[in-house]
């Protein structure tokens, strides 16, 4: 049988710096997590597949069952050596027998970050050297290679806020599809189409999943944070206790080379082995005076998680900035800064000074704009000066004697000296 996949609307792009992202779940008969009883049915069991659910099940070996209830619409993929036999309930190692229900696989969504694993290469993927990413980028980006494990079946809901789900390539049952025409022919539908050229920017490209941010975050449950100042990385769904390094770059910056540099210099150290590092290009919203929106600016975001309060992540962020100060000009880095969950920043209070400056600028604007506006309104009679009340001041008779001089005004105070007052 040909396997069925709900990968409708996939576009296949070409790309330079693409990651490999593998779908974790499957609909294999031998996978005990696919059964409601937590175990694969045996010879004394009754097997049920929901009559109204579409299923696509890979059956690798021969299984004995007492009874099997098939769905109305579905398929079983039977390689050589796969199949079923019906027993009379005499399997001594199976117990009394139960009714085992195959779980619903249609609820598994493409845009669920927990259902994907990411790596830089196929070798890293096979050896379990996975990459950490923010939630938007945990799902395949438009330039990533998507893999579904060979010898497995899958059902994936690719409902999207966009007409299609663009990726670089799709590997299914060991066969890699790098063009939309090949993949469309394989699916037997017209859902695929040829995409644009891939990412040719060495500094990286935007993931392209921001349009589905709410859909992605709808599958994520956020844990409460206990640190002083939880941070919210761009593209993530939850606040985290972490440190975030932001890098400004020039034309000489190479994203993958810099990722490898950080892994080689820092993540191999014993003090930083607990760190998860996610690095990508993001588009950060810009605002004039903190209020007026302007064009978004591209920058490199490095998210550092240590699984605790963020203290170790902050230490690494400081080390990264020291390395930038020493070697940044050779790496195409023009500037860098960080913020941490402790409340610390690379500016050592620059954030407070910036707030004072912004406040002063707003004050000046209010004076510059407000005074002419008040003058115009006054001239047009919109604003009138209030009539001052009349205050009656009683007539006072004031006679100033000046001040008393004890020597000359009161001569009797002085001893009598002959001839002094003549």
Coordinates of C-alpha atoms in Angstrom, one line a residue:
X1 CA 0.0 0.0 0.0
X2 CA 1.1 3.6 -0.6
X3 CA 1.3 5.6 2.7
X4 CA -1.0 8.5 3.1
X5 CA 0.3 11.8 4.7
X6 CA -1.6 15.0 5.5
X7 CA 1.1 17.1 4.1
X8 CA -1.2 19.1 1.9
X9 CA 0.1 22.4 0.7
X10 CA 3.8 21.8 1.1
X11 CA 6.1 23.9 -1.0
X12 CA 9.7 22.7 -1.6
X13 CA 12.3 25.4 -1.6
X14 CA 16.1 25.3 -2.1
X15 CA 18.3 26.8 0.6
X16 CA 21.9 27.1 1.7
X17 CA 22.0 27.1 5.5
X18 CA 19.1 24.7 6.3
X19 CA 18.6 22.6 9.3
X20 CA 17.2 19.1 9.5
X21 CA 14.0 18.7 11.4
X22 CA 12.5 15.3 12.1
X23 CA 8.9 14.5 13.0
X24 CA 8.8 12.5 16.2
X25 CA 5.4 10.7 16.4
X26 CA 4.4 7.9 14.1
X27 CA 1.3 5.6 13.6
X28 CA 3.3 2.3 13.7
X29 CA 1.4 -0.7 15.0
X30 CA 4.4 -1.7 17.1
X31 CA 4.6 1.6 18.9
X32 CA 3.0 1.0 22.4
X33 CA 2.3 4.7 22.8
X34 CA -0.2 4.5 20.0
X35 CA -2.5 2.2 22.1
X36 CA -4.8 3.2 24.9
X37 CA -3.7 0.3 27.1
X38 CA 0.0 1.3 26.7
X39 CA 1.0 -2.0 25.2
X40 CA 0.9 -3.7 21.7
X41 CA -2.1 -6.1 21.4
X42 CA -1.5 -9.8 21.6
X43 CA -3.3 -13.0 20.6
X44 CA -6.1 -12.9 23.2
X45 CA -6.9 -9.2 22.5
X46 CA -9.6 -7.5 20.4
X47 CA -8.2 -4.8 18.3
X48 CA -10.3 -1.7 17.5
X49 CA -9.7 1.1 15.0
X50 CA -12.3 3.8 15.1
X51 CA -14.7 3.3 12.3
X52 CA -15.0 7.1 11.5
X53 CA -11.3 7.9 11.7
X54 CA -8.9 7.8 8.9
X55 CA -5.8 5.8 9.7
X56 CA -2.5 4.9 8.1
X57 CA -0.7 2.2 10.1
X58 CA 2.7 0.7 9.4
X59 CA 2.8 -3.0 10.4
X60 CA 6.4 -4.2 10.5
X61 CA 5.9 -7.8 11.7
X62 CA 3.2 -10.5 11.9
X63 CA 0.7 -10.0 14.8
X64 CA -1.8 -12.5 16.2
X65 CA -5.1 -11.1 17.4
X66 CA -8.5 -12.6 18.5
X67 CA -10.5 -10.1 16.5
X68 CA -9.7 -6.9 14.6
X69 CA -12.3 -4.1 13.8
X70 CA -11.2 -2.1 10.8
X71 CA -11.9 1.6 10.0
X72 CA -14.2 2.6 7.1
X73 CA -11.4 4.7 5.5
X74 CA -7.8 3.9 6.1
X75 CA -4.8 1.7 5.1
X76 CA -2.3 -0.7 6.5
X77 CA 1.2 -0.5 5.1
X78 CA 2.6 -4.1 5.1
X79 CA 6.2 -4.5 4.2
X80 CA 7.7 -7.9 3.6
X81 CA 7.1 -9.9 6.8
X82 CA 4.2 -7.8 8.1
X83 CA 0.7 -9.0 8.6
X84 CA -2.0 -10.5 10.9
X85 CA -3.2 -13.8 12.0
X86 CA -6.4 -14.5 13.8
X87 CA -6.2 -16.8 16.9
X88 CA -8.8 -18.5 18.9
X89 CA -7.8 -16.8 22.1
X90 CA -5.3 -19.4 23.2
X91 CA -2.2 -17.3 23.6
X92 CA -0.8 -18.3 27.0
X93 CA 1.4 -15.3 27.4
X94 CA -1.3 -12.7 26.6
X95 CA -3.4 -12.9 29.8
X96 CA -7.2 -12.9 29.8
X97 CA -7.4 -10.5 26.9
X98 CA -8.6 -6.9 26.6
X99 CA -10.0 -4.6 24.0
X100 CA -7.2 -2.4 22.7
X101 CA -8.1 0.9 21.0
X102 CA -5.7 2.5 18.5
X103 CA -5.3 6.2 19.5
X104 CA -6.5 9.0 17.3
X105 CA -3.6 10.4 15.3
X106 CA -5.5 13.1 13.4
X107 CA -5.0 15.6 16.2
X108 CA -1.2 15.8 15.7
X109 CA -0.4 19.2 14.3
X110 CA 2.4 20.3 12.1
X111 CA 2.7 23.5 14.1
X112 CA 3.3 21.8 17.5
X113 CA 6.9 22.5 18.5
X114 CA 7.0 19.5 20.8
X115 CA 6.6 17.1 17.9
X116 CA 9.9 18.0 16.2
X117 CA 13.6 17.5 16.7
X118 CA 16.2 19.7 15.0
X119 CA 19.9 19.2 14.1
X120 CA 22.5 20.8 11.9
X121 CA 23.2 17.6 10.0
X122 CA 21.9 14.1 9.5
X123 CA 24.7 12.7 11.6
X124 CA 23.8 15.0 14.5
X125 CA 20.2 13.9 14.1
X126 CA 21.1 10.2 14.3
X127 CA 23.4 10.7 17.3
X128 CA 20.8 12.8 19.2
X129 CA 22.7 16.1 19.1
X130 CA 19.6 18.2 18.8
X131 CA 19.4 22.0 18.7
X132 CA 17.4 24.3 20.9
X133 CA 15.2 26.9 19.2
X134 CA 12.5 29.4 20.1
X135 CA 9.0 27.9 19.5
X136 CA 8.5 29.5 16.0
X137 CA 11.7 27.9 14.8
X138 CA 11.2 24.5 16.4
X139 CA 8.7 23.9 13.7
X140 CA 10.2 23.6 10.2
X141 CA 11.2 26.9 8.7
X142 CA 10.8 27.7 5.0
X143 CA 14.4 26.6 4.2
X144 CA 14.6 23.5 6.4
X145 CA 14.8 19.8 5.4
X146 CA 11.9 17.8 6.8
X147 CA 12.4 14.1 7.6
X148 CA 9.9 11.4 8.4
X149 CA 11.6 8.2 9.6
X150 CA 12.0 5.3 7.2
X151 CA 9.9 2.3 8.1
X152 CA 7.2 4.3 9.7
X153 CA 3.8 5.8 8.9
X154 CA 2.5 9.2 9.8
X155 CA -0.6 11.4 9.9
X156 CA 0.0 15.2 10.2
X157 CA -2.5 18.0 10.3
X158 CA -0.9 20.8 8.3
X159 CA -3.7 23.4 8.8
X160 CA -2.0 26.8 8.4
X161 CA -2.8 30.5 8.3
X162 CA -1.1 30.6 4.9
X163 CA -2.0 28.9 1.6
X164 CA 1.0 26.5 1.8
X165 CA 3.7 25.3 4.2
X166 CA 7.1 26.0 2.5
X167 CA 10.1 23.8 3.2
X168 CA 13.3 22.9 1.3
X169 CA 12.8 19.2 1.1
X170 CA 10.8 16.3 2.5
X171 CA 12.1 12.8 3.1
X172 CA 9.4 10.0 3.3
X173 CA 10.1 6.3 3.8
X174 CA 13.7 6.9 2.8
X175 CA 12.9 8.8 -0.4
X176 CA 13.9 12.5 -0.5
X177 CA 11.7 15.0 -2.5
X178 CA 13.5 18.2 -3.4
X179 CA 11.0 19.6 -5.9
X180 CA 7.3 20.3 -5.7
X181 CA 6.5 18.4 -8.9
X182 CA 8.0 15.2 -7.6
X183 CA 6.3 15.5 -4.3
X184 CA 3.0 16.4 -5.9
X185 CA 3.2 13.3 -8.1
X186 CA 4.0 11.2 -5.1
X187 CA 0.9 12.5 -3.2
X188 CA -1.2 12.1 -6.2
X189 CA -2.7 15.6 -5.7
X190 CA -2.1 19.1 -7.0
X191 CA -1.4 20.6 -3.6
X192 CA 2.3 21.2 -4.2
X193 CA 3.8 24.1 -6.2
X194 CA 7.3 25.3 -7.1
X195 CA 8.6 27.9 -4.6
X196 CA 11.0 30.8 -4.9
X197 CA 14.8 30.5 -4.6
X198 CA 16.2 29.6 -1.3
X199 CA 18.1 31.6 1.3
X200 CA 21.4 32.9 -0.1
X201 CA 22.2 35.2 2.8
X202 CA 25.1 34.0 4.9
X203 CA 23.8 35.9 7.9
X204 CA 20.7 33.8 7.8
X205 CA 17.1 34.3 6.8
X206 CA 13.9 34.8 8.6
X207 CA 12.2 31.5 9.5
X208 CA 8.8 32.6 8.0
X209 CA 6.6 31.1 10.7
X210 CA 5.5 34.4 12.3
X211 CA 2.2 34.3 10.5
X212 CA 1.4 31.1 12.4
X213 CA 2.7 32.4 15.8
X214 CA -0.7 32.1 17.5
X215 CA -1.3 28.7 16.1
X216 CA 2.1 27.5 17.3
X217 CA 1.6 29.0 20.8
X218 CA -1.8 27.5 21.0
X219 CA -0.1 24.1 21.4
X220 CA 2.3 25.3 24.1
X221 CA 1.8 25.3 27.9
X222 CA 3.9 27.8 29.7
X223 CA 5.4 27.0 33.1
X224 CA 5.4 29.7 35.9
X225 CA 8.8 31.6 36.2
X226 CA 10.4 32.3 39.6
X227 CA 13.2 34.6 38.5
X228 CA 13.4 38.3 39.1
X229 CA 12.7 39.4 35.5
X230 CA 11.5 36.8 33.1
X231 CA 12.4 37.5 29.5
X232 CA 10.3 37.1 26.3
X233 CA 12.5 36.2 23.3
X234 CA 11.2 37.1 19.8
X235 CA 9.5 34.0 18.3
X236 CA 9.0 32.3 21.6
X237 CA 5.6 31.6 23.3
X238 CA 6.6 31.9 27.0
X239 CA 8.5 34.0 29.4
X240 CA 11.8 32.3 30.4
X241 CA 14.5 32.7 33.0
X242 CA 17.4 33.3 30.7
X243 CA 19.8 35.7 29.1
X244 CA 19.4 37.1 25.6
X245 CA 22.3 38.4 23.6
X246 CA 21.4 40.7 20.6
X247 CA 24.0 41.2 17.9
X248 CA 24.2 43.8 15.1
X249 CA 26.2 42.6 12.1
X250 CA 27.7 43.7 8.8
X251 CA 28.1 41.9 5.5
X252 CA 30.9 39.8 6.7
X253 CA 28.9 37.9 9.4
X254 CA 28.2 34.2 8.8
X255 CA 25.5 32.7 11.0
X256 CA 26.5 29.1 10.9
X257 CA 30.2 29.9 11.5
X258 CA 29.4 32.0 14.5
X259 CA 27.1 29.3 15.9
X260 CA 29.9 26.8 15.6
X261 CA 32.3 29.3 17.3
X262 CA 30.1 29.6 20.3
X263 CA 29.7 25.8 20.6
X264 CA 33.4 25.3 20.4
X265 CA 34.5 28.1 22.7
X266 CA 31.9 27.9 25.4
X267 CA 29.4 25.1 25.3
X268 CA 32.1 22.5 25.7
X269 CA 33.2 24.0 29.0
X270 CA 32.1 22.2 32.2
X271 CA 30.5 25.3 33.6
X272 CA 28.3 25.8 30.5
X273 CA 27.3 22.2 29.7
X274 CA 23.8 22.8 31.1
X275 CA 23.2 25.7 28.7
X276 CA 20.8 25.5 25.8
X277 CA 21.7 27.9 23.0
X278 CA 19.3 29.0 20.3
X279 CA 20.5 31.5 17.6
X280 CA 18.7 32.9 14.7
X281 CA 18.0 36.0 12.7
X282 CA 14.9 37.9 13.8
X283 CA 13.1 41.0 12.7
X284 CA 12.8 43.3 15.7
X285 CA 10.1 46.0 15.7
X286 CA 11.5 49.5 15.8
X287 CA 9.8 52.6 17.4
X288 CA 10.7 56.2 17.2
X289 CA 10.8 57.7 20.7
X290 CA 9.4 54.3 21.8
X291 CA 5.9 55.1 20.4
X292 CA 5.9 55.7 16.6
X293 CA 6.5 52.4 14.7
X294 CA 9.0 52.3 11.9
X295 CA 10.5 49.6 9.7
X296 CA 11.7 46.4 11.5
X297 CA 15.4 45.8 11.8
X298 CA 17.1 42.5 11.3
X299 CA 19.4 41.3 14.1
X300 CA 20.8 38.1 15.5
X301 CA 19.1 36.8 18.7
X302 CA 21.0 34.4 20.9
X303 CA 18.8 32.8 23.7
X304 CA 20.6 31.2 26.5
X305 CA 18.7 28.9 29.0
X306 CA 20.3 27.1 31.9
X307 CA 17.2 25.4 33.3
X308 CA 17.3 27.4 36.5
X309 CA 17.2 31.1 37.5
X310 CA 19.3 32.2 34.5
X311 CA 22.5 33.0 36.5
X312 CA 24.7 30.6 34.5
X313 CA 23.1 32.0 31.3
X314 CA 24.0 35.5 32.3
X315 CA 27.6 34.5 33.0
X316 CA 27.8 33.1 29.5
X317 CA 26.2 36.2 28.0
X318 CA 29.0 38.3 29.6
X319 CA 31.6 36.0 28.2
X320 CA 30.1 36.2 24.7
X321 CA 30.2 40.1 24.9
X322 CA 33.9 39.9 26.0
X323 CA 34.6 37.8 22.9
X324 CA 32.7 40.2 20.7
X325 CA 34.7 43.1 22.1
X326 CA 38.0 41.3 21.3
X327 CA 37.1 39.6 18.0
X328 CA 33.9 41.1 16.8
X329 CA 35.4 43.2 14.0
X330 CA 36.9 40.0 12.5
X331 CA 33.6 38.2 12.7
X332 CA 31.5 40.9 11.0
X333 CA 29.9 42.0 14.3
X334 CA 29.3 45.7 14.7
X335 CA 27.7 45.7 18.1
X336 CA 26.2 43.5 20.9
X337 CA 24.3 43.8 24.1
X338 CA 22.5 41.5 26.5
X339 CA 19.7 41.4 29.0
X340 CA 19.3 38.9 31.8
X341 CA 16.6 37.6 34.1
X342 CA 18.5 39.1 37.1
X343 CA 17.6 42.5 35.7
X344 CA 21.2 43.2 34.6
X345 CA 22.0 44.5 31.1
X346 CA 25.2 45.2 29.2
X347 CA 24.7 48.9 29.6
X348 CA 25.0 48.9 33.5
X349 CA 22.1 51.3 33.9
X350 CA 22.0 52.5 30.4
X351 CA 18.4 51.4 30.2
X352 CA 17.5 53.9 33.0
X353 CA 19.4 56.7 31.4
X354 CA 17.6 56.0 28.1
X355 CA 14.3 56.3 29.9
X356 CA 15.4 59.6 31.3
X357 CA 16.4 60.8 27.9
X358 CA 13.2 59.7 26.3
X359 CA 11.2 61.4 29.1
X360 CA 13.2 64.7 28.5
X361 CA 12.6 64.5 24.8
X362 CA 8.8 64.0 25.4
X363 CA 8.9 67.0 27.7
X364 CA 10.5 69.2 25.1
X365 CA 8.1 68.0 22.4
X366 CA 5.1 68.9 24.7
X367 CA 6.5 72.4 25.2
X368 CA 7.4 72.9 21.5
X369 CA 4.1 71.7 20.2
X370 CA 1.8 72.7 23.1
X371 CA 2.7 76.4 23.4
X372 CA 2.1 77.3 19.8
X373 CA -1.2 75.3 19.9
X374 CA -2.3 77.2 23.0
X375 CA -1.4 80.5 21.3
X376 CA -3.5 79.7 18.3
X377 CA -6.5 78.6 20.4
X378 CA -6.2 81.8 22.4
X379 CA -6.2 84.0 19.4
X380 CA -9.3 82.3 18.0
X381 CA -11.2 82.7 21.2
X382 CA -11.3 79.0 21.9
X383 CA -9.4 79.6 25.1
X384 CA -10.0 82.8 27.2
X385 CA -8.1 84.1 30.0
X386 CA -10.2 83.9 33.2
X387 CA -11.4 87.2 34.8
X388 CA -9.4 87.9 37.9
X389 CA -11.4 88.8 41.0
X390 CA -11.1 92.4 42.5
X391 CA -9.4 92.5 45.9
X392 CA -10.1 95.5 48.2
X393 CA -7.2 96.7 50.2
X394 CA -7.9 98.9 53.1
X395 CA -6.2 102.3 53.4
X396 CA -3.3 102.1 55.7
X397 CA -1.5 105.0 57.3
X398 CA 2.2 104.2 57.5
X399 CA 4.8 106.4 59.2
X400 CA 8.3 105.1 58.9
X401 CA 10.4 106.0 61.8
X402 CA 13.3 104.1 60.5
X403 CA 15.2 102.2 63.2
X404 CA 16.2 103.3 66.6
X405 CA 19.8 104.0 67.3
X406 CA 20.4 103.4 71.0
X407 CA 23.3 105.9 71.1
X408 CA 21.8 108.9 69.4
X409 CA 18.0 108.4 69.8
X410 CA 18.1 107.8 73.5
X411 CA 20.9 109.9 74.9
X412 CA 19.7 109.3 78.5
X413 CA 21.0 105.8 78.2
X414 CA 24.5 107.1 78.1
X415 CA 26.3 108.4 81.1
X416 CA 26.4 112.1 81.6
X417 CA 29.6 113.6 80.2
X418 CA 30.0 117.3 80.6
X419 CA 29.6 119.2 77.3
X420 CA 28.8 116.2 75.1
X421 CA 25.3 117.3 74.2
X422 CA 25.8 121.0 74.0

